[in-house]
Short mmCIF file of C-alpha atoms and ligand atoms in Angstrom, two decimals:
data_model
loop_
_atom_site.label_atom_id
_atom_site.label_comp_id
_atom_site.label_asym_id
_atom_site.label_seq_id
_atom_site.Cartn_x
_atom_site.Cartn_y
_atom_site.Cartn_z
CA UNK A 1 103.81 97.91 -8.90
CA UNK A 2 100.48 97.36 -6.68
CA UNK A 3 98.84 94.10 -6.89
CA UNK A 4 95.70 95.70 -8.57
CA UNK A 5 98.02 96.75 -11.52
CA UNK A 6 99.55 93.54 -12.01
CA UNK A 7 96.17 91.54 -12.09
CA UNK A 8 94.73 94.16 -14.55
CA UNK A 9 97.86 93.66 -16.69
CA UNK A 10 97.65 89.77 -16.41
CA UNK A 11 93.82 89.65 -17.14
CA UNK A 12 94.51 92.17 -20.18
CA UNK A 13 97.24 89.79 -21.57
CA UNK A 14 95.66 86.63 -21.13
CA UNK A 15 91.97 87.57 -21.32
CA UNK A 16 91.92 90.61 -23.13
CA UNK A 17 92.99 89.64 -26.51
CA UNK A 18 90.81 86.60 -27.62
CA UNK A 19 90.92 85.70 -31.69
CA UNK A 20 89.32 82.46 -31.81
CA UNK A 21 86.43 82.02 -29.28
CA UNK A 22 85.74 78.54 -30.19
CA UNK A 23 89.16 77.55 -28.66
CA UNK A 24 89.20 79.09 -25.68
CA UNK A 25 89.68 76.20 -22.69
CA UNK A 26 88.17 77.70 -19.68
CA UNK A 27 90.60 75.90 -17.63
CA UNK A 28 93.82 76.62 -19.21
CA UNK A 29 92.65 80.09 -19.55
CA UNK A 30 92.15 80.20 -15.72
CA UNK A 31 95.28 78.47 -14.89
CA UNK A 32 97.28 80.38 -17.00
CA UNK A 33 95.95 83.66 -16.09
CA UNK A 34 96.84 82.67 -12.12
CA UNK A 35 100.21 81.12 -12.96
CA UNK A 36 100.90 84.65 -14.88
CA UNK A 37 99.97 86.83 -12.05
CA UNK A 38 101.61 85.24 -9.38
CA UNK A 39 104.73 85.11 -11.90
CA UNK A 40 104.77 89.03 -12.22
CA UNK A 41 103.86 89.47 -8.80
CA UNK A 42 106.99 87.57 -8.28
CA UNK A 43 109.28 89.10 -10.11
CA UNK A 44 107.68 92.44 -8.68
CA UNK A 45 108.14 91.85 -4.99
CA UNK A 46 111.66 89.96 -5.88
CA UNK A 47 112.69 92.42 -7.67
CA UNK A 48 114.15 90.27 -10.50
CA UNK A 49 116.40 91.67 -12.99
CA UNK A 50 115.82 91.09 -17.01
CA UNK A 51 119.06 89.10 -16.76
CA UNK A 52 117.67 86.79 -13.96
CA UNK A 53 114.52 86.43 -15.88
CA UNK A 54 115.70 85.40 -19.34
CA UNK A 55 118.30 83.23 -17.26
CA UNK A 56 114.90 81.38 -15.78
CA UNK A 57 113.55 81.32 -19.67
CA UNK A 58 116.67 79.72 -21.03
CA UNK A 59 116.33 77.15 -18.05
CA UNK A 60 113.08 76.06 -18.65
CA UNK A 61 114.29 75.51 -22.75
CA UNK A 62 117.18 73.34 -21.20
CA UNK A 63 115.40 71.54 -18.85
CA UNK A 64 113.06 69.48 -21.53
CA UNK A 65 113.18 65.65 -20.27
CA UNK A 66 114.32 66.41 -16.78
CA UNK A 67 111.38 68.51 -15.90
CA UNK A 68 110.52 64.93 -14.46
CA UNK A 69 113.02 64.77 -12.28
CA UNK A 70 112.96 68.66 -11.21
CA UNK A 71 109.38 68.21 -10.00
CA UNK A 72 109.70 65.92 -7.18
CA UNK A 73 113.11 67.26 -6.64
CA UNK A 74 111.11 70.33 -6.16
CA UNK A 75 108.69 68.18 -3.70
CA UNK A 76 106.08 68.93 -6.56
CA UNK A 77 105.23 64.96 -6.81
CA UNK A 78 104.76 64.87 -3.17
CA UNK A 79 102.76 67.55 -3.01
CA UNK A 80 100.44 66.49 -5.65
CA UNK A 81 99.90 63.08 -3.32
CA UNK A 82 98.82 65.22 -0.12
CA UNK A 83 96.20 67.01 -2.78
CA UNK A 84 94.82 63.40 -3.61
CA UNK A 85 94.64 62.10 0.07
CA UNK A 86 93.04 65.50 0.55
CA UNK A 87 90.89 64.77 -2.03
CA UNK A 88 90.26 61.34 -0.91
CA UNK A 89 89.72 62.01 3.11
CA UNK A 90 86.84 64.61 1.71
CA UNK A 91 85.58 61.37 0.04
CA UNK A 92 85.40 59.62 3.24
CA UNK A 93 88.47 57.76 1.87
CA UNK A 94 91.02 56.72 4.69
CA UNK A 95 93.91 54.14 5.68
CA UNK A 96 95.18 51.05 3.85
CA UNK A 97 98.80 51.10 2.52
CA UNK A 98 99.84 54.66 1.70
CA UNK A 99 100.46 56.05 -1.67
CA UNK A 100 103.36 57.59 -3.04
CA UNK A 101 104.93 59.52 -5.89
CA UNK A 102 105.41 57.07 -9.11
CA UNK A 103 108.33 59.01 -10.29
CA UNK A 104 109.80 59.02 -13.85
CA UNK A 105 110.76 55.41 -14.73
CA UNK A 106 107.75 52.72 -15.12
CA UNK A 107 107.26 51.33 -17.93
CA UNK A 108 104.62 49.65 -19.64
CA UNK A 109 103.78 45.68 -20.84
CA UNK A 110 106.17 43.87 -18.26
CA UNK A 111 106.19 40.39 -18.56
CA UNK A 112 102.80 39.08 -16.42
CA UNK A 113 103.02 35.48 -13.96
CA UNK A 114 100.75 34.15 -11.46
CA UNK A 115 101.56 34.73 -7.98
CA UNK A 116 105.74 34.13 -7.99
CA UNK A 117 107.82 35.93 -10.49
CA UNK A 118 111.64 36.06 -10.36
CA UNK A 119 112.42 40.18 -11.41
CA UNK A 120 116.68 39.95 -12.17
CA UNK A 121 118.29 38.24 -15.37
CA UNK A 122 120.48 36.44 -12.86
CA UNK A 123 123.22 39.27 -14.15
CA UNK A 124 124.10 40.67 -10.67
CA UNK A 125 124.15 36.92 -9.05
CA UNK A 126 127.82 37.61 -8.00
CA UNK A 127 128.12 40.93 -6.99
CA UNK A 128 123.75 41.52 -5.66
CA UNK A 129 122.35 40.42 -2.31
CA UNK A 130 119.47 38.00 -3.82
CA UNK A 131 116.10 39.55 -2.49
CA UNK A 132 112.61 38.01 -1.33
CA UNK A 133 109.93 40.12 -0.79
CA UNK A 134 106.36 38.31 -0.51
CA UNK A 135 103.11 39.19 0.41
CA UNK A 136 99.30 39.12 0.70
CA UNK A 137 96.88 42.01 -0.95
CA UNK A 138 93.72 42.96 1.00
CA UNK A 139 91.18 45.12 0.69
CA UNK A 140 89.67 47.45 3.40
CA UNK A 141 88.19 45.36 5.15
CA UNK A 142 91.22 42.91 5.38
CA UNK A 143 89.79 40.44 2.85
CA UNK A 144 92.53 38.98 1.21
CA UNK A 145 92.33 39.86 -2.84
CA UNK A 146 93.10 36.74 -4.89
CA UNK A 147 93.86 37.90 -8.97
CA UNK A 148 95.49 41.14 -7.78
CA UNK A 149 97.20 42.56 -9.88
CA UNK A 150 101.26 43.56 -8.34
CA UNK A 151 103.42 45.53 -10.73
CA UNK A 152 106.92 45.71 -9.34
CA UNK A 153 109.72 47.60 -11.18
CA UNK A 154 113.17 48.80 -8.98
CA UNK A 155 116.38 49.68 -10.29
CA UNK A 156 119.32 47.31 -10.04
CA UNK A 157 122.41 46.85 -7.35
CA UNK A 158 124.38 49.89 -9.60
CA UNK A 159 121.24 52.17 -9.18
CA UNK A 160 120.00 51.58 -12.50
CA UNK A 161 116.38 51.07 -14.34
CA UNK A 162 116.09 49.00 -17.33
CA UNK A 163 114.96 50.84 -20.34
CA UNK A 164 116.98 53.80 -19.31
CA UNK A 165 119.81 51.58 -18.77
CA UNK A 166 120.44 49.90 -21.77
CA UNK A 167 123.32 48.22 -21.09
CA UNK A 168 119.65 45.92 -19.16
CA UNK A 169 118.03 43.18 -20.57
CA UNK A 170 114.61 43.82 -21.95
CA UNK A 171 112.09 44.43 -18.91
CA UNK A 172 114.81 43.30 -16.35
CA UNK A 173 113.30 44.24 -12.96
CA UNK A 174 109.95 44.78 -14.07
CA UNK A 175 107.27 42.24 -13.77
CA UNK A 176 103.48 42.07 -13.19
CA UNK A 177 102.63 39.08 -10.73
CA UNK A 178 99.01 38.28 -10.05
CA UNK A 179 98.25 36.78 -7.09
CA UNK A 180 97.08 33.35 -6.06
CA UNK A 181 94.10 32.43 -4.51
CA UNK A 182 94.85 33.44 -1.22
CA UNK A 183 95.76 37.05 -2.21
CA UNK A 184 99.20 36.16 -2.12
CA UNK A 185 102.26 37.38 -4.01
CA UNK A 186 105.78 36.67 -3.99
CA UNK A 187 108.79 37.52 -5.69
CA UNK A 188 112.88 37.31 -5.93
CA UNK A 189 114.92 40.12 -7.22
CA UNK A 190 118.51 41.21 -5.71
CA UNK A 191 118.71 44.51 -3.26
CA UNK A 192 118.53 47.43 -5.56
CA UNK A 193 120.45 50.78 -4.59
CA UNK A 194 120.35 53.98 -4.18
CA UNK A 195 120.53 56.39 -7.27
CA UNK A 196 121.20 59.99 -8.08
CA UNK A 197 119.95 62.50 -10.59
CA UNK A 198 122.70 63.45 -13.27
CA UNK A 199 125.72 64.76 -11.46
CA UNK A 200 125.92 67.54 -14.80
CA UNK A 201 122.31 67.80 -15.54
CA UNK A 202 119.67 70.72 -15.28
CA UNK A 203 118.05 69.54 -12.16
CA UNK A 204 121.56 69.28 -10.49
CA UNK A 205 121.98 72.82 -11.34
CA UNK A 206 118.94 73.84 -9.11
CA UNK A 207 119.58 71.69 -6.58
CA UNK A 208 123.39 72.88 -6.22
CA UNK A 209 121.93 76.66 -5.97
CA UNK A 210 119.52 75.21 -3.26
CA UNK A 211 122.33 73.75 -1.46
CA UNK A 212 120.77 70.27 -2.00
CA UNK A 213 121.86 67.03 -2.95
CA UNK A 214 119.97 65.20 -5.37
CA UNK A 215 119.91 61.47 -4.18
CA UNK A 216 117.46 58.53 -3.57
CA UNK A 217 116.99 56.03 -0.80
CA UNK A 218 117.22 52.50 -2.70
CA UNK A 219 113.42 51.59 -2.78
CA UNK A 220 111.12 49.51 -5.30
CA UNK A 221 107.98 50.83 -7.04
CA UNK A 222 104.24 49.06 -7.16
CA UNK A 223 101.24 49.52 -8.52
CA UNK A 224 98.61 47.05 -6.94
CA UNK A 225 95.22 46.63 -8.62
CA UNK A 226 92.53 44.75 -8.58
CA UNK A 227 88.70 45.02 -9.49
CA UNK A 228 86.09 47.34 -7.74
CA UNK A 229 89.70 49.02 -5.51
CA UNK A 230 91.52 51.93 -6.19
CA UNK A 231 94.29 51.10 -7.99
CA UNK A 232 97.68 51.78 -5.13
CA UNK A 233 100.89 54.15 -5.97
CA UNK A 234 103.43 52.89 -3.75
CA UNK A 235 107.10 52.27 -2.85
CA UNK A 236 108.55 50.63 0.20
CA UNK A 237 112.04 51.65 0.92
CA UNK A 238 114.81 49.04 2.07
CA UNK A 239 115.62 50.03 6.08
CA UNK A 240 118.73 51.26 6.46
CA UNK A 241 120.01 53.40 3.28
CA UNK A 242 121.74 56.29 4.39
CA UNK A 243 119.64 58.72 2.64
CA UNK A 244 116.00 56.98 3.97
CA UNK A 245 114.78 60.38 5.33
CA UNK A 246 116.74 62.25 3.18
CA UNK A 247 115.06 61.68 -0.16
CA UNK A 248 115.55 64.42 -2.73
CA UNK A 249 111.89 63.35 -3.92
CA UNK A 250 110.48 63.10 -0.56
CA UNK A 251 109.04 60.12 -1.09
CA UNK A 252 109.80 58.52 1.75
CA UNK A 253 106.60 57.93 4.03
CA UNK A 254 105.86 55.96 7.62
CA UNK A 255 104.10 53.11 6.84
CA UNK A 256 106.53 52.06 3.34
CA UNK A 257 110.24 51.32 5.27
CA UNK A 258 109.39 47.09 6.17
CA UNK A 259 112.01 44.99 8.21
CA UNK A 260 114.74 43.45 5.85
CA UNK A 261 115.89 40.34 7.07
CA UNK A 262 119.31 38.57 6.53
CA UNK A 263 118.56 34.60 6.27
CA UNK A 264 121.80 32.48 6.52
CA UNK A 265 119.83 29.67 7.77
CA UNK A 266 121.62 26.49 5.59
CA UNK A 267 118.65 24.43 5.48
CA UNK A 268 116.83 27.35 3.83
CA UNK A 269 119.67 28.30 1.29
CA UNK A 270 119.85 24.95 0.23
CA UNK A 271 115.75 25.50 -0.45
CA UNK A 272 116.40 28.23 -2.97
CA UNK A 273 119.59 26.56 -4.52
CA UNK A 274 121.21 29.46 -2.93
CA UNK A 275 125.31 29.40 -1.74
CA UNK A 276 125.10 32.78 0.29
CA UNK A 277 122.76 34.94 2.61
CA UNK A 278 119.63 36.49 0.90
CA UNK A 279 117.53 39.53 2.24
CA UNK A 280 113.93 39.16 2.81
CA UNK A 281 110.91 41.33 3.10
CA UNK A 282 107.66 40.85 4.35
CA UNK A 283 104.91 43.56 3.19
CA UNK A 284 101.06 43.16 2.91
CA UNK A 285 98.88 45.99 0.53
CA UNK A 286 95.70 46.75 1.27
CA UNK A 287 93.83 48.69 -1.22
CA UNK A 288 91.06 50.83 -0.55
CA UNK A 289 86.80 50.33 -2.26
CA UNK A 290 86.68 52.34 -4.92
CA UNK A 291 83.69 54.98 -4.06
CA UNK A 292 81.18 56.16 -6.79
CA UNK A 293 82.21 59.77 -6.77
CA UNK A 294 85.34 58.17 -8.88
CA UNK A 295 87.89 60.63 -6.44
CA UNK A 296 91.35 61.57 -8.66
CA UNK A 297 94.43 59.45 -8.24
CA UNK A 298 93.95 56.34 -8.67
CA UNK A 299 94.75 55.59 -12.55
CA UNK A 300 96.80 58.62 -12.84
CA UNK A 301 97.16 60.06 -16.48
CA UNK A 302 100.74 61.03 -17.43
CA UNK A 303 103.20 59.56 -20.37
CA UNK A 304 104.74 56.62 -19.70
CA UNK A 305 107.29 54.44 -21.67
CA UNK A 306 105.96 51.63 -23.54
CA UNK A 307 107.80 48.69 -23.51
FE1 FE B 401 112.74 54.83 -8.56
#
């Protein structure tokens, strides 16, 4: 079929038969009526078969909750972040720490503390490496932000979020931490891992037929906030997972991957009541002014879990 056929056919379908004026959302109209063309046009050039497509329509009815975790499989959730920063360096907005995707799993009302929280239950104290990871938040100019606002959530030493996990006490590795007066924050967790999308699941199934695996670096999500900034999507990653630049979400970015450092030092154990090695990680945010024009991204609408 030529091209001009297939647009006349999508404008007649989507366009052409309108019942209730009133309704009519100019922007879902639009959407839809590009999202349908480029679909036929697809399946046009492809030439795919009826029993490919209703095999895609019976996909897309199994996929339901995991259509989270096909999208940055997909590299979707990436790609929406390079359409904010383009967004954003149109705005004249540039540098501090870089954003990435927020993924799937945050949920809402941790528990809040000023400027130290500890994240575990104390659950994984034998088998976890016992984490430190402390801070200052800044804004552009380098000004260190005191009553920041640092919301840290990470999965635990098996790979797994609390809330999803609920084998996890309530709001175990989630907290909010505000920081102190010198724009500091600090916090102790234990190393989280690595985790996987379901092994039998519908995003597995794509993946497979890519000839992809469907894995995660171990890393730990923030949001950082505070007034008159735009509020920062972030992860770091912890240096050294097997799968760093290999992330099925590609979430991975230069700039999020700070040292990790073993400290056996006695004198410091002893400190933190500790009887082995702990890992520690140094990483500073800085947040960028918030400009007038109000650019998209930086409270991000979607559903999240409330807690
Ligand atoms: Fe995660």
């Amino acid at each position: 079929m030529e091209r001009t056929q297939i647009e006349a056919l999508a404008n007649q379908f989507i366009k052409g038969k309108i019942d209730f004026p009133e309704t009519v959302n100019p922007r879902v109209q639009a959407i839809t009526l590009r999202i349908v063309t480029d679909l036929m046009q697809t399946i046009n050039d492809l030439k795919i078969t009826a029993d490919e497509y209703w095999s895609g329509v019976e996909y897309i009815g199994d996929l339901g909750k995991e259509a989270g975790l096909l999208s940055p499989g997909l590299g979707l959730d990436h790609f929406m972040d390079l359409m904010i920063e383009e967004d954003m360096k149109e705005a004249g907005l540039e540098g501090g720490t870089p954003r990435t995707i927020e993924g799937p799993l945050y949920v809402e009302g941790a528990p809040e503390s000023k400027a130290f929280a500890r994240l575990d239950d104390g659950s994984e104290d034998e088998q976890g490496t016992v984490l430190f990871m402390q801070g200052t938040v800044s804004d552009q100019q380098g000004k260190p932000l005191p009553n920041a606002k640092v919301e840290v959530w990470h999965a635990n030493s098996l790979g797994n979020y609390s809330f999803f996990d609920e084998s996890q006490s309530h709001f175990n590795l989630r907290r909010s931490i505000i920081t102190d007066e010198k724009g500091n924050y600090a916090f102790r967790s234990v190393v989280p891992l690595g985790y996987s999308v379901p092994p039998n699941g519908m995003t597995q199934k794509v993946l497979g037929a890519l000839g992809r695996h469907g894995h995660r670096p171990a890393h730990i999500h923030f949001f950082v906030s505070a007034d008159d900034t735009r509020k920062l999507t972030t992860q770091i990653n912890i240096d050294g997972d097997k799968y760093l630049w290999d992330d099925f979400a590609f979430a991975s970015r230069e700039g999020l991957v700070p040292e990790i450092t073993m400290i056996e030092d006695a004198v410091d154990l002893k400190e933190k009541g500790l009887g082995k090695p702990y890992a520690s990680i140094n990483f500073d945010f800085q947040l960028l002014n918030e400009s007038n024009s109000k650019v998209q991204g930086s409270e991000v609408e979607r559903r999240r879990v409330q807690g």
